[in-house]
XYZ file of C-alpha atoms in Angstrom:
658
model
C 81.302 41.106 115.065
C 80.350 44.138 117.168
C 80.375 46.393 114.133
C 77.440 44.499 112.785
C 75.353 45.593 115.768
C 75.665 49.246 114.867
C 72.493 50.877 113.656
C 71.567 54.513 113.108
C 69.547 55.975 115.913
C 66.047 57.105 114.908
C 64.022 60.235 115.642
C 61.946 58.549 118.341
C 65.105 57.567 120.304
C 66.492 61.070 120.007
C 63.189 62.574 121.121
C 63.073 60.242 124.124
C 66.656 61.129 125.218
C 66.040 64.911 124.818
C 62.713 64.666 126.682
C 64.372 62.813 129.598
C 67.128 65.424 129.761
C 64.536 68.235 129.806
C 62.537 66.424 132.530
C 65.582 65.990 134.755
C 67.147 69.409 134.299
C 64.348 71.964 133.632
C 64.758 73.295 137.194
C 68.519 73.918 136.682
C 67.490 76.966 134.530
C 66.493 78.763 137.709
C 69.828 78.287 139.461
C 72.358 81.082 139.787
C 76.165 81.301 139.520
C 77.646 79.389 142.467
C 80.994 78.143 143.705
C 83.545 77.990 140.868
C 81.113 79.840 138.568
C 81.960 83.044 140.358
C 85.657 82.913 139.273
C 85.024 81.454 135.775
C 82.026 83.690 134.921
C 81.413 86.668 137.154
C 85.071 87.618 137.750
C 86.436 86.559 134.340
C 87.123 89.524 132.075
C 87.777 87.173 129.097
C 83.983 87.013 128.691
C 83.662 90.724 127.973
C 83.461 91.858 124.351
C 86.077 94.560 125.142
C 88.715 91.853 125.786
C 90.540 90.837 122.543
C 89.716 87.291 121.428
C 93.423 86.363 121.359
C 93.467 86.852 125.122
C 91.338 83.753 125.524
C 94.249 81.733 124.066
C 96.783 83.333 126.388
C 94.865 82.908 129.690
C 93.688 79.920 131.657
C 90.069 78.858 132.260
C 89.732 81.460 135.034
C 91.091 84.373 133.063
C 94.558 84.271 134.622
C 97.591 84.578 132.300
C 99.204 81.178 131.798
C 102.545 82.776 132.469
C 101.654 83.619 136.074
C 102.544 81.201 138.809
C 99.106 81.507 140.374
C 97.533 80.149 137.208
C 95.802 76.729 137.532
C 97.212 75.954 134.063
C 93.783 74.751 132.917
C 93.887 75.689 129.237
C 90.292 75.577 127.855
C 89.881 78.489 125.448
C 87.017 76.939 123.438
C 84.919 76.443 126.555
C 85.586 80.076 127.569
C 84.568 81.085 124.036
C 81.093 79.517 124.617
C 80.856 81.503 127.925
C 81.627 84.631 125.916
C 78.810 83.714 123.501
C 76.453 83.491 126.518
C 77.645 86.909 127.667
C 76.931 88.413 124.277
C 73.394 86.992 124.440
C 72.468 87.742 128.035
C 75.520 89.256 129.771
C 75.488 87.776 133.325
C 71.964 86.439 133.486
C 72.540 82.761 134.474
C 69.522 81.240 132.655
C 71.164 81.209 129.217
C 74.277 79.628 130.635
C 72.335 76.808 132.295
C 70.202 76.353 129.171
C 73.276 75.803 126.983
C 74.680 73.327 129.488
C 71.458 71.344 129.335
C 71.546 71.373 125.546
C 75.144 70.111 125.550
C 74.162 67.308 127.994
C 71.381 66.245 125.613
C 73.839 66.291 122.681
C 76.342 64.128 124.568
C 73.580 61.685 125.588
C 72.447 61.267 121.957
C 76.021 60.717 120.696
C 76.638 58.302 123.534
C 73.603 56.276 122.397
C 75.284 56.034 119.002
C 78.485 54.837 120.634
C 76.591 52.231 122.650
C 75.228 50.767 119.437
C 78.767 49.664 118.644
C 78.860 47.368 121.624
C 75.269 46.634 122.727
C 72.024 45.625 121.033
C 69.300 48.212 120.392
C 67.502 47.715 123.668
C 70.542 47.630 125.943
C 72.145 50.613 124.261
C 69.052 52.659 124.971
C 69.137 51.569 128.584
C 72.789 52.569 128.862
C 72.046 55.970 127.374
C 69.061 56.508 129.697
C 71.156 55.543 132.737
C 73.769 58.070 131.630
C 71.161 60.771 130.974
C 69.577 60.586 134.445
C 72.647 59.730 136.625
C 72.748 62.104 139.586
C 76.595 62.255 139.517
C 76.210 64.540 136.474
C 74.451 67.400 138.306
C 77.781 69.095 139.035
C 78.832 68.943 135.394
C 75.416 70.072 133.975
C 73.941 72.337 136.626
C 77.281 73.857 137.631
C 78.112 76.241 134.769
C 81.853 75.485 134.897
C 80.955 71.869 134.223
C 80.557 72.899 130.588
C 84.232 71.977 130.085
C 83.236 68.337 130.679
C 80.161 68.553 128.459
C 81.858 70.279 125.503
C 84.925 68.077 125.648
C 82.683 64.988 125.760
C 80.943 66.049 122.525
C 84.242 66.047 120.641
C 85.619 63.086 122.618
C 82.795 60.831 121.445
C 82.830 62.308 117.918
C 86.568 61.549 117.650
C 85.980 57.954 118.709
C 83.071 57.479 116.270
C 85.221 58.938 113.511
C 87.982 56.497 114.279
C 85.687 53.488 114.107
C 85.325 54.242 110.381
C 89.034 54.076 109.669
C 88.980 50.409 108.709
C 88.214 49.848 105.036
C 87.580 46.701 102.944
C 90.276 44.006 103.324
C 91.486 45.725 106.452
C 92.816 48.651 104.472
C 93.387 52.051 106.120
C 90.945 54.852 105.454
C 92.914 58.004 106.282
C 90.148 60.655 106.177
C 88.502 59.440 109.468
C 91.922 59.258 111.114
C 92.757 62.862 110.163
C 89.350 63.893 111.385
C 89.889 61.997 114.639
C 93.201 63.852 115.283
C 91.470 67.154 114.652
C 88.564 66.313 116.947
C 90.960 65.168 119.682
C 92.717 68.533 119.484
C 89.377 70.360 119.729
C 88.298 68.154 122.703
C 91.601 68.961 124.444
C 91.040 72.704 123.943
C 87.721 72.273 125.747
C 89.246 70.248 128.619
C 92.558 68.464 129.068
C 90.988 65.035 129.507
C 89.919 65.103 125.853
C 93.281 63.685 124.817
C 92.612 60.374 126.538
C 90.258 59.351 123.710
C 93.428 58.389 121.799
C 94.037 55.561 124.248
C 90.464 54.343 123.773
C 90.898 54.412 119.965
C 94.125 52.338 120.320
C 92.407 49.704 122.456
C 89.416 49.611 120.035
C 91.758 49.160 117.074
C 93.695 46.231 118.570
C 91.017 44.309 120.465
C 87.805 45.175 118.643
C 88.493 46.235 115.084
C 91.256 43.610 114.606
C 89.840 41.138 117.075
C 93.055 40.259 118.824
C 93.167 38.828 122.333
C 96.112 39.011 124.737
C 97.090 35.340 124.205
C 97.120 35.909 120.422
C 99.370 38.929 120.737
C 101.684 37.061 123.112
C 101.870 34.150 120.597
C 102.785 36.466 117.707
C 105.369 38.314 119.845
C 106.917 35.019 120.920
C 107.259 33.805 117.333
C 108.858 37.057 116.243
C 111.344 36.875 119.100
C 112.318 33.343 118.134
C 112.570 34.435 114.468
C 109.948 31.899 113.350
C 107.558 34.187 111.651
C 106.813 37.666 110.269
C 104.365 40.363 111.199
C 101.036 39.763 109.379
C 99.909 42.547 106.990
C 96.856 43.330 109.059
C 99.063 43.769 112.130
C 101.472 46.031 110.190
C 98.481 48.214 109.129
C 97.312 48.364 112.729
C 100.837 49.448 113.842
C 100.842 52.242 111.200
C 97.506 53.579 112.489
C 98.638 53.360 116.161
C 101.937 55.106 115.364
C 100.088 57.953 113.648
C 97.783 58.295 116.644
C 100.675 58.232 119.070
C 102.751 60.782 117.185
C 99.743 63.097 116.896
C 99.139 62.699 120.657
C 102.776 63.404 121.398
C 102.576 66.597 119.390
C 99.485 67.717 121.240
C 101.215 66.973 124.589
C 104.327 68.988 123.536
C 102.143 71.922 122.544
C 100.243 71.628 125.790
C 103.485 71.653 127.879
C 104.625 74.738 125.964
C 101.321 76.480 126.658
C 101.675 75.884 130.447
C 105.331 76.836 130.161
C 106.474 73.537 131.566
C 104.998 74.352 134.972
C 102.498 72.375 137.045
C 99.902 74.406 138.946
C 100.625 75.203 142.618
C 98.390 73.419 145.147
C 98.574 73.340 148.906
C 97.807 70.627 151.510
C 94.466 72.302 152.021
C 93.489 71.486 148.412
C 94.772 67.922 148.499
C 96.215 66.722 151.800
C 97.435 63.374 150.490
C 99.565 65.077 147.810
C 101.978 66.435 150.417
C 101.854 63.366 152.675
C 104.767 60.957 153.075
C 104.976 57.368 151.788
C 102.887 55.188 152.259
C 100.102 57.553 153.312
C 100.073 59.243 149.919
C 99.920 55.978 147.949
C 97.361 54.285 150.226
C 95.029 57.344 150.204
C 95.229 57.906 146.431
C 94.475 54.265 145.728
C 91.599 54.300 148.107
C 90.088 57.212 146.230
C 89.447 54.927 143.261
C 86.841 52.744 145.061
C 85.376 55.968 146.625
C 84.768 57.242 143.051
C 83.379 53.907 141.935
C 81.032 53.939 144.929
C 79.734 57.329 143.883
C 78.858 55.877 140.461
C 77.192 52.874 142.025
C 75.381 54.674 144.881
C 75.047 58.417 144.282
C 72.920 58.976 147.354
C 75.231 61.389 149.196
C 76.700 63.969 146.797
C 78.889 66.861 147.807
C 80.165 69.870 145.859
C 83.552 69.900 147.579
C 85.613 66.942 148.797
C 88.770 68.767 149.725
C 90.559 69.145 153.099
C 89.255 66.741 155.754
C 86.388 65.209 153.840
C 88.226 61.872 153.399
C 90.644 61.237 156.249
C 94.138 60.091 155.188
C 94.985 56.379 155.286
C 98.182 56.335 157.392
C 98.532 52.597 157.969
C 98.292 49.278 156.169
C 96.028 48.176 159.001
C 93.331 50.741 158.142
C 90.137 48.784 157.341
C 89.480 50.982 154.279
C 92.351 49.220 152.523
C 90.006 46.252 152.126
C 87.850 48.397 149.866
C 90.859 49.241 147.766
C 91.906 45.547 147.577
C 88.350 44.391 146.608
C 88.130 47.151 143.964
C 91.393 46.176 142.265
C 90.485 42.409 142.430
C 87.123 43.075 140.758
C 88.690 45.326 138.150
C 91.483 42.831 137.572
C 89.056 39.987 137.063
C 87.034 41.977 134.468
C 90.264 43.023 132.762
C 91.598 39.438 132.489
C 88.220 38.223 131.193
C 88.020 40.952 128.546
C 91.635 40.646 127.325
C 91.972 36.846 127.426
C 88.780 35.563 125.872
C 87.381 36.281 122.384
C 83.730 37.170 121.781
C 81.473 40.224 121.778
C 80.936 40.133 125.564
C 84.703 40.438 126.243
C 84.995 43.309 123.800
C 82.050 45.111 125.383
C 83.472 44.717 128.885
C 86.940 45.899 127.747
C 85.667 49.030 126.038
C 83.490 49.821 129.105
C 86.584 49.492 131.322
C 88.546 51.706 129.048
C 85.909 54.413 129.068
C 85.837 54.246 132.879
C 89.603 54.142 133.498
C 91.448 56.140 130.774
C 89.547 59.429 130.979
C 89.841 59.254 134.765
C 93.675 58.896 134.841
C 94.426 62.670 134.681
C 92.237 63.218 137.759
C 93.378 60.155 139.666
C 96.306 61.701 141.480
C 98.298 58.561 140.636
C 100.719 60.233 138.219
C 100.674 63.848 139.297
C 98.737 65.748 142.000
C 95.597 67.664 141.174
C 93.825 70.417 143.123
C 91.075 68.200 144.567
C 90.563 64.916 146.387
C 87.353 63.898 144.677
C 85.415 65.872 142.047
C 82.072 64.519 140.839
C 82.273 66.456 137.542
C 85.324 64.485 136.388
C 83.243 61.295 136.559
C 81.112 62.564 133.614
C 83.014 60.535 130.916
C 83.975 57.538 133.161
C 80.260 57.142 133.967
C 79.722 56.239 130.270
C 81.815 53.086 130.688
C 79.949 52.340 133.953
C 76.549 52.670 132.247
C 77.667 50.342 129.403
C 78.843 47.799 131.943
C 75.550 47.965 133.877
C 73.448 47.717 130.678
C 75.484 44.752 129.485
C 75.115 43.039 132.833
C 71.368 43.711 132.844
C 71.201 42.239 129.278
C 72.761 39.034 130.510
C 70.407 38.779 133.490
C 67.200 39.703 131.637
C 67.862 36.972 129.031
C 67.177 34.427 131.767
C 63.443 33.884 131.935
C 63.383 33.424 135.700
C 64.895 36.899 136.353
C 63.426 38.739 133.378
C 60.539 40.470 135.213
C 62.644 41.202 138.310
C 65.411 42.698 136.162
C 62.856 45.072 134.471
C 61.408 46.073 137.830
C 64.878 46.819 139.258
C 65.948 48.732 136.187
C 62.789 50.878 136.136
C 63.297 51.693 139.836
C 66.918 52.675 139.322
C 66.107 54.981 136.342
C 63.174 56.548 138.163
C 65.013 57.094 141.460
C 68.055 58.481 139.687
C 65.918 60.886 137.687
C 64.163 62.089 140.903
C 67.517 62.379 142.721
C 68.906 64.510 139.852
C 65.816 66.778 139.814
C 66.055 67.233 143.591
C 69.804 67.705 143.504
C 69.525 70.564 140.996
C 67.834 72.736 143.606
C 71.021 72.505 145.731
C 72.720 74.576 143.084
C 70.148 77.347 143.342
C 72.383 79.607 145.424
C 75.729 79.346 147.225
C 73.971 79.039 150.577
C 71.772 76.095 149.491
C 74.745 74.418 147.754
C 77.103 74.543 150.744
C 74.436 73.726 153.312
C 73.574 70.600 151.286
C 77.320 69.744 151.348
C 77.486 70.092 155.137
C 74.736 67.508 155.468
C 77.083 65.032 153.799
C 80.328 66.134 155.389
C 80.894 68.200 158.494
C 84.687 67.691 158.585
C 85.504 70.002 155.682
C 86.443 73.433 156.923
C 86.107 74.905 153.377
C 82.370 74.151 153.461
C 81.921 75.924 156.790
C 83.858 78.871 155.325
C 81.765 78.957 152.148
C 78.477 79.017 154.056
C 79.942 81.884 156.045
C 80.860 83.703 152.794
C 77.306 83.247 151.544
C 75.889 84.779 154.713
C 78.557 87.501 154.631
C 77.414 88.501 151.111
C 73.965 88.985 152.616
C 75.470 91.231 155.309
C 74.447 88.698 157.958
C 77.780 88.982 159.785
C 76.669 87.571 163.153
C 75.606 84.270 161.539
C 78.569 84.271 159.239
C 80.905 84.510 162.224
C 79.475 81.316 163.721
C 80.259 79.352 160.555
C 83.751 80.882 160.254
C 84.508 80.021 163.896
C 83.283 76.440 163.285
C 85.734 76.220 160.373
C 88.583 77.083 162.728
C 87.458 74.337 165.119
C 87.218 71.717 162.348
C 90.653 72.762 160.890
C 92.625 74.776 163.481
C 95.560 75.412 161.112
C 93.357 76.768 158.271
C 94.828 80.226 157.655
C 91.879 81.231 155.478
C 89.332 80.470 158.190
C 91.157 82.650 160.770
C 91.350 85.428 158.086
C 87.607 85.118 157.604
C 87.041 85.384 161.345
C 89.239 88.491 161.505
C 87.429 90.169 158.548
C 83.994 89.461 160.129
C 85.085 90.884 163.515
C 86.224 93.955 161.635
C 82.842 94.242 159.889
C 81.261 93.986 163.343
C 83.570 96.809 164.597
C 85.296 94.432 167.031
C 88.775 95.529 166.105
C 90.685 93.899 169.011
C 89.221 90.450 168.166
C 89.892 91.112 164.467
C 93.546 91.868 165.110
C 93.955 88.769 167.326
C 92.484 86.586 164.553
C 94.760 88.100 161.891
C 97.773 87.650 164.127
C 96.816 83.961 164.664
C 96.483 83.498 160.902
C 99.896 85.154 160.359
C 101.517 82.852 162.912
C 100.304 79.820 160.935
C 102.092 80.935 157.735
C 104.930 78.642 156.732
C 108.350 79.934 157.557
C 110.783 80.927 154.870
C 113.295 78.146 154.155
C 116.574 79.334 152.580
C 116.965 78.093 149.042
C 113.315 76.950 148.738
C 110.801 78.940 146.737
C 108.254 80.312 149.194
C 105.481 80.908 146.599
C 105.292 77.176 145.841
C 104.379 76.373 149.457
C 101.411 78.691 150.030
C 98.100 79.650 148.459
C 98.441 83.190 147.071
C 95.320 84.409 148.840
C 96.782 83.519 152.230
C 99.241 86.377 151.808
C 96.265 88.705 152.141
C 96.616 88.224 155.940
C 99.399 90.816 155.802
C 97.261 93.234 153.763
C 94.251 92.800 156.033
C 96.225 93.217 159.213
C 98.035 96.289 157.877
C 94.794 97.838 156.696
C 93.324 97.299 160.176
C 96.195 98.757 162.204
C 96.911 101.746 160.020
C 93.709 103.338 161.274
C 95.896 104.103 164.317
C 98.208 107.030 163.383
C 100.807 105.753 165.720
C 101.091 102.408 163.933
C 101.672 103.511 160.383
C 105.297 102.322 160.269
C 104.131 98.884 161.578
C 101.583 98.664 158.771
C 104.216 99.619 156.189
C 106.467 96.829 157.498
C 103.674 94.314 156.898
C 103.194 95.476 153.332
C 106.925 95.192 152.676
C 107.029 91.774 154.248
C 104.234 90.559 151.853
C 106.111 92.031 148.912
C 109.372 90.314 149.988
C 107.548 86.979 150.079
C 105.884 87.456 146.683
C 107.388 90.200 144.462
C 104.401 90.000 142.019
C 101.881 90.728 144.812
C 100.023 93.641 143.087
C 97.606 94.420 145.870
C 100.477 94.858 148.315
C 102.019 97.589 146.159
C 98.625 99.315 145.787
C 97.869 99.303 149.524
C 101.447 100.361 150.378
C 101.095 103.255 147.899
C 97.906 104.485 149.680
C 99.692 104.267 153.028
C 102.807 106.132 151.861
C 100.588 108.956 150.605
C 98.991 109.085 154.070
C 102.580 109.189 155.538
C 103.401 112.195 153.184
C 105.923 110.174 151.207
C 104.743 110.755 147.626
C 107.985 109.694 145.954
C 107.878 106.262 147.612
C 104.174 106.088 146.785
C 104.931 106.780 143.135
C 107.510 103.998 143.156
C 104.976 101.553 144.633
C 102.285 102.428 142.048
C 104.721 102.198 139.112
C 105.662 98.679 140.340
C 102.024 97.741 140.498
C 101.518 99.102 136.923
C 104.309 96.808 135.743
C 102.093 93.946 136.838
C 98.754 95.346 135.575
C 98.752 98.210 133.034
C 95.005 97.886 132.379
C 93.884 98.928 135.807
C 92.123 102.311 135.679
C 92.266 102.748 139.444
C 96.042 102.409 139.430
C 96.441 105.168 136.844
C 94.034 107.342 138.910
C 96.061 106.702 142.089
C 99.282 107.603 140.265
C 97.686 110.823 139.079
C 96.848 111.729 142.699
C 100.553 111.161 143.554
C 101.607 113.585 140.802
C 99.207 116.198 142.204
C 100.999 115.757 145.564
C 104.320 116.167 143.762
C 103.033 119.412 142.149
C 103.217 117.980 138.600
C 99.739 118.771 137.174
C 100.672 117.897 133.563
C 101.758 114.372 134.566
C 98.680 114.059 136.752
C 96.356 114.996 133.801
C 98.089 112.442 131.585
C 97.392 109.692 134.144
C 93.754 110.804 134.675
C 93.309 110.537 130.880
C 94.913 107.118 130.826
C 92.480 105.983 133.517
C 89.541 107.434 131.453
C 90.735 105.598 128.330
C 90.547 102.309 130.238
C 87.314 103.200 132.016
C 85.341 106.206 130.508
C 82.888 106.018 133.459
C 85.558 106.393 136.143
C 83.801 109.167 138.131
C 86.751 110.170 140.347
C 89.057 110.451 137.354
C 86.500 112.561 135.497
C 85.879 114.829 138.491
C 89.525 115.382 139.390
C 90.732 115.835 135.796
C 87.944 118.479 135.311
C 89.088 120.321 138.407
C 92.750 120.102 137.296
C 91.923 121.429 133.819
C 89.885 124.248 135.300
C 92.684 125.291 137.578
C 95.311 125.122 134.827
C 93.009 126.568 132.143
C 94.063 123.824 129.728
C 91.344 121.881 127.916
C 91.734 119.197 125.275
C 90.482 120.265 121.853
C 87.830 117.541 121.766
C 86.245 118.652 124.997
C 83.814 121.551 125.229
C 82.891 123.103 128.549
């Protein structure tokens, strides 16, 4: 039995794993916040001590309220809680964030070694753990700070599985304490990242095919006898059913809670995020199925890694005659052969292969696009858990080969080379995450057909005020993807920064012409990325510098609001314009509407106070200045203007001494 192979890991093994992690990831400590880290860390107010803790359980991973349509519906409050801990320790200094990620990777690697002991001998389990520790595919999850969701979820994912393996008592009796603990750990894993819930499926497979030792033919025989009324369900099978029912009901409860949290809405993605998701049949199915061998190839040969695989990185498969379909066919044939072998035949080898396949497949299902679309084509970080199954499969295969005396030395040489080259690749890959510029330039070496990468290099140069170079990358993005609205907006903004207003307006007008048309009866917001509506704001802000075009600018603001009534920035910008047009009552109306969407914005209360000054209502103005100062005591303009207002009126609050 496989359970007999399990042995406690010793201090030397733990030391080796931790040392290898340190050797591979020490340079990640010198990397900054890049790519998605900016939204999840730098721009996320949920990290600040001033934000109530309960807000973490109301917002998504990026700090957006789950109730808002623009929310990605990624509910990971426990992961955000660890970011908040980092913020308390070092605010926004990236080293502590990277250090904690590295620690979590070491913890996952050690727990994974313990899991491997269930299915492999001592030597092979250490090899599987080392392969997992050094695999370059993990750099995105470990060196990218937002990858902590994968790491933290994996800790509880593996802990839940290990707990479940102890639920079988003497004489096949049920031990309930490990099952209760498993359900709790699954819930915690899911609060770190959604994929944590898939461990329930792995526990079910383990219970039926490993703990109980059934094979598919045995189950079919029992089912056939029951259908013919020639037998009864064995006691051991009844106990198994009870355990599976408890797991399934617990999972169903978690799913129901999760659906309630996201308010029964899926996140909104556009064709720029995932082109195949909005493609017709059979393009959608052929492309999504082809992505499976693409991910498998990244595990097998992680030589070309890329931080972003969206947009045109992987061209759509639009025909059955596309040669890439052969890769899909070969992948499913290989997977099917392994699946039949593991389900049909008894023995430790079959069980090891089956559990490896489950670890590869089940945690990947939520990211596979096969059941519902996700906001990416390929994402290396989601291969963090599936790579565990891959490493077990490789270690098991190596064990079989190394047992043959003829191939023993060669197998050791090949294995040593793989571990060494993977470790060096990981060490080298970490430097790509040093800054946004290095990250996106490394991605362009792998893929030049992704407009988003050209845009992101441009953004990195723009942040350094290098507008001339940034413009070249933004223009290249428009050549790679001529209908990319964001790329044309970037070109327009850069022209404006270079004081080339005519070219800026032409670029904004081109971006505006690419916006999807309103279809009667169809919700507009579901068909466009919210940030693309900024084209109306940017164009209006540009043309309102001309006094003769103020009405034209106002029309653009109103058009943006009509398309998305919750577009806060449109109300703010329109309020500023209406003040300039000497229409304070309408400006007041715009600011009040913006405040309905965001009551914690000190600048909005300040702007409203200015409106009340224009309306000759100093008392109301003072109230709004004070409200702004309550939210931001260091708001200099509010302090200055409220002081002037109090001096003019001669009214001073009792707690203020002049």
